[in-house]
Short mmCIF file of C-alpha atoms and ligand atoms in Angstrom, two decimals:
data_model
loop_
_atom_site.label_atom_id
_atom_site.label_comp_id
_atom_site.label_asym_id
_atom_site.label_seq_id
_atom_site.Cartn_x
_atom_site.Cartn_y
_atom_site.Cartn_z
CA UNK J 47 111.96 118.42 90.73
CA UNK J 48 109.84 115.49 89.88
CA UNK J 49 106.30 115.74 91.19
CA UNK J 50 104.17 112.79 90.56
CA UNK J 51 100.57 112.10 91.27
CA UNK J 52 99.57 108.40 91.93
CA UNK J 53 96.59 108.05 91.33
CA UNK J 54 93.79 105.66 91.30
CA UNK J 55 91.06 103.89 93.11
CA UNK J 56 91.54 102.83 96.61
CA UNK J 57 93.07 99.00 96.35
CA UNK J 58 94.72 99.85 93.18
CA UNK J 59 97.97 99.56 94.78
CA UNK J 60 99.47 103.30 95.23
CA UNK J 61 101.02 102.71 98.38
CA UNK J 62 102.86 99.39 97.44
CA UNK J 63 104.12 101.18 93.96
CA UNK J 64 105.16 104.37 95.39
CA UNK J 65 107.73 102.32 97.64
CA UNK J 66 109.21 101.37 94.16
CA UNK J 67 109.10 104.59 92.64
CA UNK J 68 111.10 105.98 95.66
CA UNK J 69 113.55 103.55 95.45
CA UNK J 70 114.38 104.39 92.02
CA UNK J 71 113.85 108.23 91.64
CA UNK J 72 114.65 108.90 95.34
CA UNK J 73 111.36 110.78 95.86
CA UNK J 74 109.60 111.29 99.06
CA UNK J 75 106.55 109.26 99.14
CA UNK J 76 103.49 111.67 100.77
CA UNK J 77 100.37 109.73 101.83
CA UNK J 78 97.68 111.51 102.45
CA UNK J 79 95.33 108.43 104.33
CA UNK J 80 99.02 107.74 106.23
CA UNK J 81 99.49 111.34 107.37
CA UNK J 82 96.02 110.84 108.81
CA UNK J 83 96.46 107.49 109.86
CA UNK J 84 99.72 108.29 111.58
CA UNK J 85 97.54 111.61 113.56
CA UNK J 86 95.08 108.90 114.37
CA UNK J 87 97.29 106.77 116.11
CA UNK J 88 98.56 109.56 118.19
CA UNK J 89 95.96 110.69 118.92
CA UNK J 90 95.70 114.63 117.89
CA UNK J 91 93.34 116.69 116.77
CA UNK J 92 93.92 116.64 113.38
CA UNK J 93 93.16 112.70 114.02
CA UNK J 94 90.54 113.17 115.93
CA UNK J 95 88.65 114.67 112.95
CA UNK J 96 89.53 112.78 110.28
CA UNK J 97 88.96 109.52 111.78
CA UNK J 98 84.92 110.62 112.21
CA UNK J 99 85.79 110.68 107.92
CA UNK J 100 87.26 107.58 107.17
CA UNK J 101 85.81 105.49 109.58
CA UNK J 102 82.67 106.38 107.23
CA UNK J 103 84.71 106.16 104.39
CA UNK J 104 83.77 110.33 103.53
CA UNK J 105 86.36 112.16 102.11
CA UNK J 106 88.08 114.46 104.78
CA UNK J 107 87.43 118.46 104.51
CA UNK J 108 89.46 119.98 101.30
CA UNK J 109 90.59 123.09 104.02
CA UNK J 110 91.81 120.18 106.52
CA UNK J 111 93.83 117.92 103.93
CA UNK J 112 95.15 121.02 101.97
CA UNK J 113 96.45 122.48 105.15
CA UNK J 114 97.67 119.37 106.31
CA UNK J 115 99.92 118.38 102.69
CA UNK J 116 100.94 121.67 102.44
CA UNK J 117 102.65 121.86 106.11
CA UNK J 118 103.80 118.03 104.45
CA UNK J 119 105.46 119.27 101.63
CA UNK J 120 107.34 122.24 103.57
CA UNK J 121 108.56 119.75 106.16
CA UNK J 122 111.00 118.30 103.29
CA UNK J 123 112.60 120.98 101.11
CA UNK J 124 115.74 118.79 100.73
CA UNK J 125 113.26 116.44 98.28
CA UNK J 126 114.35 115.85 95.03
CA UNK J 127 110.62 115.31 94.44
CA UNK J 128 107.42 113.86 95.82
CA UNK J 129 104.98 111.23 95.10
CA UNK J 130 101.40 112.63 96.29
CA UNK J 131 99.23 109.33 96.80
CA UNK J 132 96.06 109.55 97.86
CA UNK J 133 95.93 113.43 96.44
CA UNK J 134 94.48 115.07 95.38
CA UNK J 135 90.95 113.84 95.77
CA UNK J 136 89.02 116.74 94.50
CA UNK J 137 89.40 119.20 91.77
CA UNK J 138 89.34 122.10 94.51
CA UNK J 139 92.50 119.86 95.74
CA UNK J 140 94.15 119.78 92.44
CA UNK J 141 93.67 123.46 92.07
CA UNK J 142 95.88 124.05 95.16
CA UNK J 143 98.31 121.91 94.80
CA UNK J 144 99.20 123.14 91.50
CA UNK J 145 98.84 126.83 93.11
CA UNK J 146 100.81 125.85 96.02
CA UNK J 147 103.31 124.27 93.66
CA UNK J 148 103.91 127.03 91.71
CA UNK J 149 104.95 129.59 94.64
CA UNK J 150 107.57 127.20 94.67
CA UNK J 151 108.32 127.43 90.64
CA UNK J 152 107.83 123.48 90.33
CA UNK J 153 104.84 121.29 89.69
CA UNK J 154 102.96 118.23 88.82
CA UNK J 155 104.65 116.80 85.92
CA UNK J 156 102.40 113.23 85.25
CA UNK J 157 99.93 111.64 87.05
CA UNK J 158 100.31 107.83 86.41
CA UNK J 159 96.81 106.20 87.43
CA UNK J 160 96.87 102.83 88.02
CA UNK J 161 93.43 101.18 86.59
CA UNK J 162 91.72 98.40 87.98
CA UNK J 163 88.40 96.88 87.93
CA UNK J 164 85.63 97.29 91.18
CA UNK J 165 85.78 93.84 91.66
CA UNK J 166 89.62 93.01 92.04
CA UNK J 167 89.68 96.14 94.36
CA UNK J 168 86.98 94.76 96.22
CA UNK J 169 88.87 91.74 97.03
CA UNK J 170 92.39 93.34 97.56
CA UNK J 171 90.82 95.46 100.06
CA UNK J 172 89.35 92.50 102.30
CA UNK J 173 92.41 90.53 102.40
CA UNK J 174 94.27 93.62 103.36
CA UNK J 175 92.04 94.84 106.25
CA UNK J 176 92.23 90.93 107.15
CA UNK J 177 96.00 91.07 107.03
CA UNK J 178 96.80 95.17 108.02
CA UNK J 179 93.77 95.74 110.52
CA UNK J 180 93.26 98.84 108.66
CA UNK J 181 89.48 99.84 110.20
CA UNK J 182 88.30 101.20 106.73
CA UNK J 183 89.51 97.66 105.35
CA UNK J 184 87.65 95.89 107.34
CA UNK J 185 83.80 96.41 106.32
CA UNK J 186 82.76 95.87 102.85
CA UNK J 187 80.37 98.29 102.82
CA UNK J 188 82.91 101.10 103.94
CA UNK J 189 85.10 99.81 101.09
CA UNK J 190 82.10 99.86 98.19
CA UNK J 191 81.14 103.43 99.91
CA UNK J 192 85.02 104.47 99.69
CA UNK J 193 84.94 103.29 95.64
CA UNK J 194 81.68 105.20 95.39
CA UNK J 195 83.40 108.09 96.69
CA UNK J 196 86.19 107.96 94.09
CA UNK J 197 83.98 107.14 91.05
CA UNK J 198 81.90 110.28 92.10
CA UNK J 199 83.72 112.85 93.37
CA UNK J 200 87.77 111.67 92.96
CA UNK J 201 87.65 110.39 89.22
CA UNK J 202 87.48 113.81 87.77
CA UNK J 203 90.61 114.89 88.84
CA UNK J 204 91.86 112.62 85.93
CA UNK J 205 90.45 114.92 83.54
CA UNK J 206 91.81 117.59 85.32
CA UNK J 207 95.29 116.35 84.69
CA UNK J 208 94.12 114.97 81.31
CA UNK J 209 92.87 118.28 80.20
CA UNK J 210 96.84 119.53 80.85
CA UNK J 211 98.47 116.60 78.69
CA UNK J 212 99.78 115.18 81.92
CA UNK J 213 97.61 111.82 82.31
CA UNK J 214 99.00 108.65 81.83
CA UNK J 215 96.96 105.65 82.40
CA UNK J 216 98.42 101.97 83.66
CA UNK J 217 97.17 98.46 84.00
CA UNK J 218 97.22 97.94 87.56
CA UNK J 219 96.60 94.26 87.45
CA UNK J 220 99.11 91.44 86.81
CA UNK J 221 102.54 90.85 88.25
CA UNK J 222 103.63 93.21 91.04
CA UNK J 223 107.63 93.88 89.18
CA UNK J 224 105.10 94.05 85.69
CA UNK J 225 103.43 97.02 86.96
CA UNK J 226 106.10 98.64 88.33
CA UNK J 227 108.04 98.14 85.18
CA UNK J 228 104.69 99.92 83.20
CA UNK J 229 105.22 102.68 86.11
CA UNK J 230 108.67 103.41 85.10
CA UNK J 231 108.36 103.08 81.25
CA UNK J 232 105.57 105.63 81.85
CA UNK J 233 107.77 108.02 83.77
CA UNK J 234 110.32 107.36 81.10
CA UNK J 235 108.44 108.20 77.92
CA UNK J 236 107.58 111.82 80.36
P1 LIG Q 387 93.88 106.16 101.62
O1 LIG Q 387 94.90 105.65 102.57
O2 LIG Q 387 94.48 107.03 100.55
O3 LIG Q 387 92.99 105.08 101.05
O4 LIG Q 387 92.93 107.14 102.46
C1 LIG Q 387 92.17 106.66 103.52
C2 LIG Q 387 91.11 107.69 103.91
O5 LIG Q 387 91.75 108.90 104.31
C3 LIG Q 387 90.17 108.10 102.79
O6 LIG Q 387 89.08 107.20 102.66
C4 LIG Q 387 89.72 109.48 103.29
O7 LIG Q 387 88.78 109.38 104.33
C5 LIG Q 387 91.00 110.03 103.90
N1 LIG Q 387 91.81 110.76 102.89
C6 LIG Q 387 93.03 110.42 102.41
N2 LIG Q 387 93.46 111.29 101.50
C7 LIG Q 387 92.48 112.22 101.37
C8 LIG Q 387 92.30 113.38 100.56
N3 LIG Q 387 93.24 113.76 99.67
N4 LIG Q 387 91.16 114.09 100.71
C9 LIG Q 387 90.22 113.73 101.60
N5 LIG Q 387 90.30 112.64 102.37
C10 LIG Q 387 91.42 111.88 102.27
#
């Protein structure tokens, strides 16, 4: 199985990547903010809770979003892998996915973090809540607060993964195909 971890800040272009990753590795592509989104928009409980969250750009409870990827992951045991975007967020989160993981005798094998400065982000993030309607797009002070959130509490999980030999770090600016290619070559050299 090939478990990756995209990481990085949020703007640094996870979701768009992971679509490329899947193509080519036939993974399935688990998105934490689009499970929640996705309960949002129906309307459930789960929804219900985390939008009070990320309309505040908070991180959602560890017990909720743990629960929530795990039930994720055991939806699709026919995957040949997964792509885990947008987690984990915490090192609590790290420590049970790679628990979780291992009941199943697989587990993380890189994280590839895609690295781009505040101020590109910034300005990704307003064109796409111009262009996606995304709420938490849409404000620049939820966006600073959600990059505030990630240099504080989500940036350590790098040195989590660091810690185990399984960091790789990207350039996440330039050429869409250009990163993608740096994605692969980093999967490659795994
Ligand atoms: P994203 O789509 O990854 O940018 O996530 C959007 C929002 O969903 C975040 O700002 C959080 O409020 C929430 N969220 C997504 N993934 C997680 C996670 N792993 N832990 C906690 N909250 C999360």
């Amino acid at each position: 199985m090939l478990n990756i971890v995209l990481f990085g800040p949020p703007g640094a272009g996870k979701g768009t990547q992971a679509a490329k990753l899947v193509e080519k590795y036939n993974l399935y592509h688990l998105s934490t903010g689009d499970v929640f989104r996705y309960n949002i928009s129906n309307g459930t409980e789960l929804g219900v809770l985390a939008k009070n969250y990320m309309d505040k750009g908070q991180l959602v409870p560890d017990k909720v979003t743990i629960k929530m990827l795990e039930s994720e992951v055991e939806k699709h045991p026919e995957a040949n892998g997964f792509i885990f975007d947008g987690f984990p967020r915490t090192d609590v989160q790290a420590d049970a996915l790679e628990a979780f993981l291992s009941k199943r005798n697989t587990e993380v094998k890189v994280m590839l973090a895609l690295d781009v400065d505040e101020d590109e982000l910034v300005k990704r993030l307003l064109l796409r809540g111009k262009e996606s309607g995304r709420a938490d797009d849409a404000n620049e002070e939820v966006i600073r607060k959600r990059i505030q959130v990630y240099n504080r509490q989500t940036a350590v999980v790098a040195d989590y993964y660091s810690a185990k030999n399984k960091y790789i770090k990207v350039d996440g600016v330039g050429d869409l195909k250009e990163i993608t290619n740096r994605l692969f070559n980093a999967i490659e050299s795994i």
